[in-house]
CSV table of C-alpha atoms and ligand atoms in Angstrom, one decimal:
chain,number,residue,atom,x,y,z
A,177,MET,CA,105.2,85.0,59.0
A,178,ASP,CA,106.7,84.2,55.6
A,179,ILE,CA,105.3,81.6,53.2
A,180,HIS,CA,106.7,79.8,50.1
A,181,GLU,CA,106.5,81.0,46.6
A,182,TYR,CA,104.1,78.2,45.5
A,183,GLN,CA,101.8,79.0,48.5
A,184,ALA,CA,101.8,82.7,47.6
A,185,LYS,CA,101.0,81.8,44.0
A,186,THR,CA,98.1,79.6,45.0
A,187,ILE,CA,96.7,82.4,47.1
A,188,LEU,CA,97.2,85.1,44.5
A,189,ALA,CA,95.6,82.9,41.8
A,190,ASP,CA,92.5,82.7,44.0
A,191,PHE,CA,92.4,86.5,43.8
A,192,GLY,CA,92.6,86.5,40.0
A,193,VAL,CA,96.3,86.9,39.4
A,194,SER,CA,97.6,84.8,36.5
A,195,VAL,CA,100.4,82.4,37.4
A,196,PRO,CA,102.1,79.6,35.3
A,197,PRO,CA,100.8,76.1,35.8
A,198,GLY,CA,103.0,74.4,38.4
A,199,ALA,CA,103.2,71.6,41.0
A,200,LEU,CA,105.1,70.9,44.2
A,201,ALA,CA,107.5,68.0,44.6
A,202,TYR,CA,109.3,66.5,47.6
A,203,SER,CA,111.8,64.4,45.7
A,204,PRO,CA,113.6,64.4,42.3
A,205,GLU,CA,111.4,61.5,41.0
A,206,GLN,CA,108.3,63.3,42.0
A,207,ALA,CA,109.5,66.5,40.3
A,208,SER,CA,110.0,64.8,37.0
A,209,TYR,CA,106.6,63.0,37.4
A,210,ARG,CA,105.0,66.4,38.0
A,211,ALA,CA,106.7,67.8,34.9
A,212,ARG,CA,105.2,65.0,32.8
A,213,GLU,CA,101.8,65.7,34.3
A,214,LEU,CA,102.1,69.4,33.5
A,215,GLY,CA,103.1,68.6,29.9
A,216,GLY,CA,105.1,70.9,27.6
A,217,ASP,CA,108.8,70.6,27.0
A,218,ARG,CA,110.4,73.4,29.1
A,219,TRP,CA,110.1,73.7,32.8
A,220,VAL,CA,111.6,75.7,35.6
A,221,VAL,CA,112.5,73.9,38.8
A,222,LYS,CA,112.6,76.2,41.8
A,223,ALA,CA,113.9,75.6,45.3
A,224,GLN,CA,111.2,76.6,47.9
A,225,VAL,CA,112.9,78.5,50.6
A,226,HIS,CA,111.8,81.6,52.5
A,227,ALA,CA,114.2,83.9,50.7
A,228,GLY,CA,114.6,85.7,47.5
A,229,GLY,CA,117.7,85.8,45.3
A,230,ARG,CA,117.4,82.1,44.5
A,231,GLY,CA,118.0,82.6,40.8
A,232,LYS,CA,121.5,83.9,41.3
A,233,ALA,CA,122.3,81.3,44.0
A,234,GLY,CA,121.5,78.1,42.0
A,235,GLY,CA,118.0,77.8,43.3
A,236,VAL,CA,116.2,78.2,39.9
A,237,HIS,CA,116.9,75.9,37.0
A,238,LEU,CA,115.5,76.0,33.5
A,239,CYS,CA,115.2,72.4,32.2
A,240,ASP,CA,114.2,70.9,28.9
A,241,SER,CA,114.0,67.2,29.9
A,242,GLU,CA,113.0,65.0,32.8
A,243,HIS,CA,116.6,64.0,33.1
A,244,ALA,CA,117.6,67.7,33.5
A,245,ILE,CA,114.9,68.1,36.1
A,246,GLU,CA,116.2,65.2,38.2
A,247,ASP,CA,119.8,66.5,37.9
A,248,ALA,CA,118.7,70.0,39.1
A,249,CYS,CA,116.8,68.4,42.0
A,250,ASP,CA,119.7,66.3,43.0
A,251,LYS,CA,121.7,69.4,43.4
A,252,MET,CA,119.1,71.2,45.4
A,253,PHE,CA,117.4,68.7,47.6
A,254,GLY,CA,118.8,68.5,51.1
A,255,SER,CA,121.3,71.3,50.4
A,256,LYS,CA,121.4,74.7,52.2
A,257,LEU,CA,120.7,77.4,49.7
A,258,VAL,CA,122.7,80.5,50.5
A,259,THR,CA,121.3,83.7,48.9
A,260,HIS,CA,121.9,87.3,49.8
A,261,GLN,CA,118.8,87.2,51.9
A,262,THR,CA,119.4,84.0,53.9
A,263,GLY,CA,122.6,84.8,55.9
A,264,ALA,CA,125.7,82.7,55.7
A,265,GLU,CA,124.0,79.6,57.1
A,266,GLY,CA,121.5,79.4,54.3
A,267,LYS,CA,118.0,77.7,54.2
A,268,GLY,CA,117.4,74.0,53.8
A,269,VAL,CA,115.7,72.9,50.5
A,270,TYR,CA,113.1,70.2,51.2
A,271,ARG,CA,110.5,71.1,48.5
A,272,VAL,CA,110.8,72.2,44.9
A,273,TYR,CA,108.2,73.8,42.6
A,274,VAL,CA,108.1,72.6,39.0
A,275,GLU,CA,106.6,75.2,36.7
A,276,ALA,CA,106.0,75.6,33.0
A,277,ALA,CA,108.7,77.9,31.5
A,278,VAL,CA,107.2,81.1,30.3
A,279,PRO,CA,108.6,83.0,27.3
A,280,ILE,CA,109.4,86.5,28.7
A,281,GLU,CA,108.9,89.7,26.6
A,282,GLN,CA,109.0,92.3,29.4
A,283,GLU,CA,109.6,92.1,33.1
A,284,PHE,CA,108.1,94.3,35.8
A,285,TYR,CA,108.6,94.7,39.6
A,286,LEU,CA,105.5,94.9,41.7
A,287,GLY,CA,105.4,95.4,45.4
A,288,PHE,CA,102.7,96.1,48.1
A,289,VAL,CA,104.0,97.3,51.4
A,290,MET,CA,102.8,99.2,54.5
A,291,ASP,CA,104.0,102.7,54.3
A,292,ARG,CA,104.3,103.9,57.9
A,293,SER,CA,104.6,107.6,57.1
A,294,THR,CA,101.2,107.8,55.3
A,295,GLN,CA,99.7,104.8,57.2
A,296,ARG,CA,98.6,103.4,53.9
A,297,VAL,CA,99.3,100.5,51.7
A,298,MET,CA,101.8,101.6,49.1
A,299,ILE,CA,102.2,100.1,45.7
A,300,VAL,CA,105.7,100.2,44.3
A,301,ALA,CA,106.2,99.3,40.7
A,302,SER,CA,108.9,99.5,38.1
A,303,ALA,CA,109.4,98.5,34.5
A,304,GLU,CA,112.9,97.3,35.5
A,305,GLY,CA,111.7,93.9,36.7
A,306,GLY,CA,114.0,91.0,37.6
A,307,MET,CA,116.3,93.2,39.6
A,308,GLU,CA,115.9,93.5,43.4
A,309,ILE,CA,114.1,96.6,44.5
A,310,GLU,CA,117.2,97.8,46.3
A,311,GLU,CA,119.1,97.6,43.1
A,312,ILE,CA,116.4,99.4,41.2
A,313,SER,CA,116.2,102.2,43.7
A,314,ALA,CA,120.0,102.5,43.5
A,315,ASP,CA,120.5,102.3,39.7
A,316,LYS,CA,117.1,103.3,38.2
A,317,PRO,CA,115.3,105.4,40.8
A,318,ASP,CA,113.4,107.3,38.2
A,319,SER,CA,111.8,104.0,37.0
A,320,ILE,CA,109.9,103.6,40.3
A,321,VAL,CA,106.2,104.4,40.4
A,322,ARG,CA,104.7,104.8,43.8
A,323,SER,CA,101.0,105.0,44.6
A,324,THR,CA,99.2,104.9,48.0
A,325,VAL,CA,95.8,103.4,48.4
A,326,GLU,CA,93.1,105.3,50.3
A,327,PRO,CA,91.8,102.6,52.7
A,328,ALA,CA,88.2,103.8,52.8
A,329,VAL,CA,87.7,103.1,49.1
A,330,GLY,CA,90.4,100.6,48.4
A,331,LEU,CA,92.4,100.4,45.1
A,332,GLN,CA,90.3,102.1,42.4
A,333,ASP,CA,90.4,100.9,38.8
A,334,PHE,CA,91.5,104.4,37.6
A,335,GLN,CA,94.4,104.4,40.0
A,336,ALA,CA,95.4,100.9,38.9
A,337,ARG,CA,95.2,102.1,35.2
A,338,GLU,CA,97.4,105.1,36.1
A,339,ILE,CA,100.0,102.7,37.4
A,340,ALA,CA,99.8,100.5,34.3
A,341,PHE,CA,100.2,103.6,32.1
A,342,ALA,CA,103.1,104.9,34.1
A,343,LEU,CA,104.9,101.5,33.6
A,344,GLY,CA,104.5,102.0,29.9
A,345,ILE,CA,102.5,98.8,29.4
A,346,ALA,CA,100.9,98.2,26.0
A,347,PRO,CA,97.4,99.7,25.9
A,348,GLY,CA,95.9,96.3,25.0
A,349,LEU,CA,97.3,94.8,28.3
A,350,VAL,CA,96.2,97.5,30.7
A,351,SER,CA,93.1,95.6,31.8
A,352,LYS,CA,95.2,92.5,32.6
A,353,MET,CA,97.5,94.7,34.6
A,354,VAL,CA,94.6,96.2,36.5
A,355,ARG,CA,93.3,92.8,37.3
A,356,THR,CA,96.7,91.8,38.6
A,357,LEU,CA,97.0,94.9,40.8
A,358,GLN,CA,93.5,94.5,42.1
A,359,GLY,CA,94.1,90.8,42.9
A,360,CYS,CA,97.3,91.6,44.8
A,361,TYR,CA,95.7,94.5,46.7
A,362,ARG,CA,92.6,92.4,47.7
A,363,ALA,CA,94.9,89.5,48.8
A,364,PHE,CA,97.0,91.9,50.8
A,365,SER,CA,94.1,93.6,52.6
A,366,GLU,CA,91.8,90.7,53.1
A,367,LEU,CA,94.5,88.4,54.5
A,368,ASP,CA,96.3,90.9,56.6
A,369,ALA,CA,99.5,90.7,54.7
A,370,THR,CA,102.4,93.1,55.4
A,371,MET,CA,104.1,92.5,52.1
A,372,VAL,CA,103.2,91.2,48.6
A,373,GLU,CA,105.9,91.2,46.0
A,374,ILE,CA,105.9,89.9,42.4
A,375,ASN,CA,109.3,90.1,40.9
A,376,PRO,CA,109.2,89.6,38.0
A,377,LEU,CA,105.7,90.1,36.7
A,378,VAL,CA,106.0,89.4,33.0
A,379,VAL,CA,104.4,90.1,29.7
A,380,THR,CA,104.6,87.1,27.4
A,381,GLY,CA,104.9,87.0,23.6
A,382,ASP,CA,101.3,85.9,23.4
A,383,ASP,CA,100.1,88.9,25.5
A,384,ARG,CA,99.6,87.4,28.9
A,385,VAL,CA,100.5,89.1,32.1
A,386,ILE,CA,101.9,86.5,34.5
A,387,ALA,CA,103.4,86.5,38.0
A,388,LEU,CA,106.6,84.4,37.7
A,389,ASP,CA,107.6,84.9,41.3
A,390,ALA,CA,105.5,85.7,44.4
A,391,LYS,CA,106.4,86.5,47.9
A,392,MET,CA,103.9,87.2,50.8
A,393,THR,CA,104.5,88.0,54.4
A,394,PHE,CA,101.7,88.1,57.0
A,395,ASP,CA,101.1,90.0,60.2
A,396,ASP,CA,101.7,87.5,63.0
A,397,ASN,CA,99.2,89.2,65.2
A,398,ALA,CA,96.4,88.8,62.7
A,399,LEU,CA,97.1,85.1,61.9
A,400,PHE,CA,94.4,84.0,64.4
A,401,ARG,CA,91.9,85.5,61.9
A,402,HIS,CA,93.2,83.4,59.0
A,403,PRO,CA,93.7,79.8,60.0
A,404,GLN,CA,94.1,78.8,56.4
A,405,VAL,CA,97.1,81.1,56.2
A,406,ALA,CA,98.5,80.2,59.6
A,407,GLU,CA,98.7,76.5,58.6
A,408,LEU,CA,101.1,77.4,55.7
A,409,ARG,CA,103.8,78.0,58.3
A,410,ASP,CA,107.0,76.0,57.5
A,411,LYS,CA,109.2,75.7,60.6
A,412,SER,CA,112.0,74.2,58.6
A,413,GLN,CA,112.6,77.7,57.2
A,414,GLU,CA,112.6,79.5,60.6
A,415,ASP,CA,115.4,80.0,63.1
A,416,PRO,CA,114.7,76.9,65.4
A,417,ARG,CA,115.3,79.1,68.5
A,418,GLU,CA,112.5,81.5,67.3
A,419,SER,CA,110.0,78.7,66.5
A,420,ARG,CA,110.6,77.0,69.8
A,421,ALA,CA,109.9,80.3,71.6
A,422,ALA,CA,106.8,81.0,69.5
A,423,ASP,CA,105.4,77.5,70.4
A,424,ARG,CA,105.8,78.5,74.1
A,425,GLY,CA,104.1,81.9,73.7
A,426,LEU,CA,107.4,83.8,74.0
A,427,SER,CA,108.8,86.2,71.5
A,428,TYR,CA,112.4,85.5,70.7
A,429,VAL,CA,114.7,87.1,68.2
A,430,GLY,CA,118.0,85.3,67.6
A,431,LEU,CA,121.1,87.4,67.1
A,432,ASP,CA,124.9,86.7,66.7
A,433,GLY,CA,126.4,87.9,70.0
A,434,ASN,CA,126.9,86.0,73.3
A,435,ILE,CA,124.9,87.8,76.0
A,436,GLY,CA,121.5,86.3,76.4
A,437,CYS,CA,118.8,88.9,77.3
A,438,ILE,CA,115.6,88.1,79.1
A,439,VAL,CA,113.4,91.2,79.3
A,440,ASN,CA,109.8,92.3,79.3
A,441,GLY,CA,108.6,94.4,76.4
A,442,ALA,CA,110.1,95.1,73.0
A,443,GLY,CA,111.0,98.7,73.9
A,444,LEU,CA,113.0,97.5,76.9
A,445,ALA,CA,114.6,94.8,74.8
A,446,MET,CA,115.9,97.5,72.3
A,447,ALA,CA,117.2,99.6,75.2
A,448,THR,CA,118.9,96.6,76.8
A,449,MET,CA,120.5,95.7,73.5
A,450,ASP,CA,121.7,99.2,72.9
A,451,THR,CA,123.2,99.4,76.4
A,452,ILE,CA,125.0,96.1,76.0
A,453,MET,CA,126.5,97.3,72.8
A,454,LEU,CA,127.5,100.6,74.5
A,455,ALA,CA,129.2,98.6,77.3
A,456,GLY,CA,131.2,96.7,74.6
A,457,GLY,CA,129.2,93.5,74.4
A,458,GLU,CA,126.9,91.9,71.8
A,459,PRO,CA,123.5,90.4,72.5
A,460,ALA,CA,122.8,86.8,71.6
A,461,ASN,CA,119.1,87.3,71.4
A,462,PHE,CA,116.2,89.2,72.7
A,463,LEU,CA,113.7,87.2,74.5
A,464,ASP,CA,110.5,89.0,75.6
A,465,ILE,CA,108.7,87.3,78.5
A,466,GLY,CA,105.8,89.7,78.1
A,467,GLY,CA,103.5,91.1,80.9
A,468,GLY,CA,102.3,89.0,83.8
A,469,ALA,CA,105.1,86.5,83.6
A,470,THR,CA,104.9,83.6,86.0
A,471,PRO,CA,107.9,81.9,87.6
A,472,GLU,CA,107.3,79.0,85.1
A,473,ARG,CA,107.4,81.3,82.2
A,474,VAL,CA,110.7,82.8,83.4
A,475,ALA,CA,112.1,79.3,83.8
A,476,LYS,CA,111.0,78.5,80.2
A,477,ALA,CA,112.7,81.6,79.0
A,478,PHE,CA,116.0,80.5,80.7
A,479,ARG,CA,115.7,77.1,79.1
A,480,LEU,CA,115.4,78.7,75.7
A,481,VAL,CA,118.2,81.1,76.2
A,482,MET,CA,120.5,78.4,77.5
A,483,SER,CA,119.8,76.2,74.5
A,484,ASP,CA,121.7,78.7,72.4
A,485,LYS,CA,125.3,77.5,72.6
A,486,ASN,CA,126.7,81.0,71.9
A,487,VAL,CA,125.3,82.3,75.2
A,488,GLN,CA,128.1,83.1,77.6
A,489,ALA,CA,126.2,85.3,80.1
A,490,VAL,CA,122.6,86.0,80.8
A,491,LEU,CA,121.2,89.4,81.6
A,492,VAL,CA,117.7,89.5,83.0
A,493,ASN,CA,116.3,93.1,82.8
A,494,ILE,CA,112.8,93.5,84.1
A,495,PHE,CA,110.9,96.7,84.5
A,496,ALA,CA,107.8,95.5,86.3
A,497,GLY,CA,104.5,97.2,85.9
A,498,ILE,CA,102.0,94.4,85.3
A,499,ASN,CA,104.8,92.0,86.0
A,500,ARG,CA,105.9,91.5,89.6
A,501,CYS,CA,109.6,91.5,90.5
A,502,ASP,CA,109.1,88.8,93.2
A,503,TRP,CA,107.6,86.4,90.6
A,504,VAL,CA,110.4,87.1,88.2
A,505,ALA,CA,112.9,86.6,90.9
A,506,GLU,CA,111.2,83.3,91.9
A,507,GLY,CA,111.4,82.3,88.2
A,508,VAL,CA,115.1,83.1,88.1
A,509,VAL,CA,115.8,81.0,91.2
A,510,GLN,CA,113.6,78.2,90.0
A,511,ALA,CA,115.4,78.2,86.6
A,512,LEU,CA,118.8,78.2,88.1
A,513,GLN,CA,117.9,75.2,90.3
A,514,GLU,CA,116.3,73.3,87.4
A,515,VAL,CA,118.1,74.3,84.3
A,516,GLN,CA,121.8,73.7,83.6
A,517,VAL,CA,122.9,77.4,83.7
A,518,ASP,CA,126.7,77.3,83.7
A,519,VAL,CA,127.3,81.0,82.7
A,520,PRO,CA,127.1,84.1,84.8
A,521,VAL,CA,123.6,85.5,85.4
A,522,ILE,CA,123.1,89.2,86.0
A,523,VAL,CA,119.7,90.4,87.2
A,524,ARG,CA,118.3,93.9,87.2
A,525,LEU,CA,114.9,94.4,88.6
A,526,ALA,CA,112.8,97.6,88.9
A,527,GLY,CA,109.2,98.4,89.6
A,528,THR,CA,106.4,96.5,91.3
A,529,ASN,CA,107.6,94.5,94.4
A,530,VAL,CA,111.2,95.1,93.7
A,531,GLU,CA,112.3,94.8,97.4
A,532,GLU,CA,110.6,91.3,97.7
A,533,GLY,CA,112.3,90.4,94.4
A,534,GLN,CA,115.7,91.4,95.7
A,535,LYS,CA,115.2,89.5,98.9
A,536,ILE,CA,114.3,86.3,97.0
A,537,LEU,CA,117.5,86.6,94.9
A,538,ALA,CA,119.7,87.3,98.0
A,539,LYS,CA,118.2,84.5,100.1
A,540,SER,CA,118.6,81.9,97.3
A,541,GLY,CA,122.3,81.7,98.0
A,542,LEU,CA,122.9,81.4,94.2
A,543,PRO,CA,125.8,83.4,92.7
A,544,ILE,CA,123.5,85.8,90.9
A,545,ILE,CA,125.1,89.2,90.1
A,546,ARG,CA,122.7,92.0,90.9
A,547,ALA,CA,122.5,95.4,89.4
A,548,ASN,CA,120.4,98.5,90.1
A,549,THR,CA,120.5,100.3,86.8
A,550,LEU,CA,120.4,99.2,83.2
A,551,MET,CA,123.9,100.6,82.5
A,552,GLU,CA,125.3,98.8,85.6
A,553,ALA,CA,123.6,95.6,84.5
A,554,ALA,CA,125.0,95.8,81.0
A,555,GLU,CA,128.5,96.6,82.3
A,556,ARG,CA,128.4,93.7,84.7
A,557,ALA,CA,127.1,91.4,82.0
A,558,VAL,CA,130.0,92.3,79.7
A,559,GLY,CA,132.5,92.3,82.6
A,560,ALA,CA,131.3,88.9,83.8
A,561,TRP,CA,131.4,87.5,80.3
A,562,GLN,CA,135.0,88.8,79.8
A,563,ASN,CA,136.1,87.7,83.3
A,564,ASP,CA,134.5,84.4,82.7
A,565,LEU,CA,136.6,83.9,79.6
A,566,SER,CA,139.8,85.0,81.3
A,567,MET,CA,139.2,83.3,84.7
A,568,GLY,CA,138.4,79.9,83.4
A,569,HIS,CA,134.7,80.0,84.4
A,570,GLN,CA,135.1,80.6,88.1
A,571,LEU,CA,132.1,82.8,88.1
A,572,ARG,CA,130.0,80.1,86.6
A,573,ILE,CA,127.2,78.7,88.7
A,574,ALA,CA,128.2,75.3,89.9
A,575,LYS,CA,125.6,72.6,89.4
B,164,ADP,P1,114.3,84.7,42.9
B,164,ADP,O1,113.7,86.1,42.9
B,164,ADP,O2,114.3,84.0,44.2
B,164,ADP,O3,115.7,84.7,42.2
B,164,ADP,P2,112.5,84.0,40.7
B,164,ADP,O4,111.2,83.2,40.9
B,164,ADP,O5,112.3,85.5,40.5
B,164,ADP,O6,113.4,83.7,42.0
B,164,ADP,O7,113.3,83.4,39.5
B,164,ADP,C1,114.5,84.0,39.0
B,164,ADP,C2,114.4,84.2,37.5
B,164,ADP,O8,114.1,83.0,36.9
B,164,ADP,C3,113.2,85.2,37.2
B,164,ADP,O9,113.7,86.5,37.2
B,164,ADP,C4,112.9,84.7,35.8
B,164,ADP,O10,113.8,85.4,34.9
B,164,ADP,C5,113.2,83.3,35.8
B,164,ADP,N1,112.0,82.5,35.9
B,164,ADP,C6,111.4,82.1,37.1
B,164,ADP,N2,110.3,81.4,36.9
B,164,ADP,C7,110.2,81.3,35.5
B,164,ADP,C8,109.2,80.7,34.6
B,164,ADP,N3,108.1,80.0,35.1
B,164,ADP,N4,109.5,80.7,33.3
B,164,ADP,C9,110.5,81.4,32.8
B,164,ADP,N5,111.4,82.0,33.6
B,164,ADP,C10,111.3,81.9,34.9
B,165,MG,MG1,112.1,86.9,42.0
């Protein structure tokens, strides 16, 4: 789960990281009021969306009057901000963060990520702050400092000092840098984050070390341990298909193709998507119904997949271990009776109770296209979708 910059800054400040004074606003008037409350004469108004690259996309405005703040807000509120991280559809701006403008002397990049190869938290830092890490690693790879943290002892002060020295920070500021690194590391590990990124972390003219931007991502599977983090979720920033699925206990990933996939297990989802591509099609999503799926759950899955207007064929691919093919088949039949499914449906079942499952599908009298292997299923899905386009929907299930 991603959170907003202002939320990440609040969390990091609790862990001892310095951030500029700032306040949240839901309207242009509130933004200028917040600026007055903050005091000073230069502010930065920042669109709160779950994506980086806002600066270059018109989502960060430096303002020197309340009038300029309202102007900047008028441009941003209600718009869709398109950055290189949002995709073409962009992300809606419903909140802005008003912050004191900070005089920047030096900018750093600071990131904390899970490094799968060492199975450790890795700190990635560079004195080339302000640029995206992808650009830094392409243009200035030598500037990148990497350091992995030994989980049994956590980040040690000497290790944090080593990073600070490697970044070439002034000796008088090393202890502030260590405090920042320690704060980020503790926030990362205590809150089960999967990523903490401060870009830029700046040194100011008056020798402060301040996080000007902050991004945090959390492990969804650990959110139950952190209700105070879980409640920071902002559904307006998520793919509505994915949040609807999450609310129903299903795991859904929206994609751009037109074959809807209902599967059990992420591995099977990957294999199904690969096979669809191999057969010349493109998946519209991957929807994982998980283990032990009841007919109701399968029906819910169909409703979700059919709510995506791009879906022109549905492929159900189940390898039942804990699941039971007969239950899945019942779910498919139930769904086709209840839900408006006006596209071809291809079902491939294997594993527990497969014969019973096939019988249920055959007896239903519904025009379900059956397949025995994954390749066959993918080819039939792609074929049915292509035929469907050329035959004027004759294969569609009449309701
Ligand atoms: P993004 O990474 O989404 O573009 P940032 O928060 O990093 O957004 O802002 C973009 C740039 O705006 C920063 O690199 C920095 O130069 C400037 N900036 C952001 N916040 C402030 C601030 N409080 N004071 C001065 N400059 C800022
Ligand atoms: Mg940034």
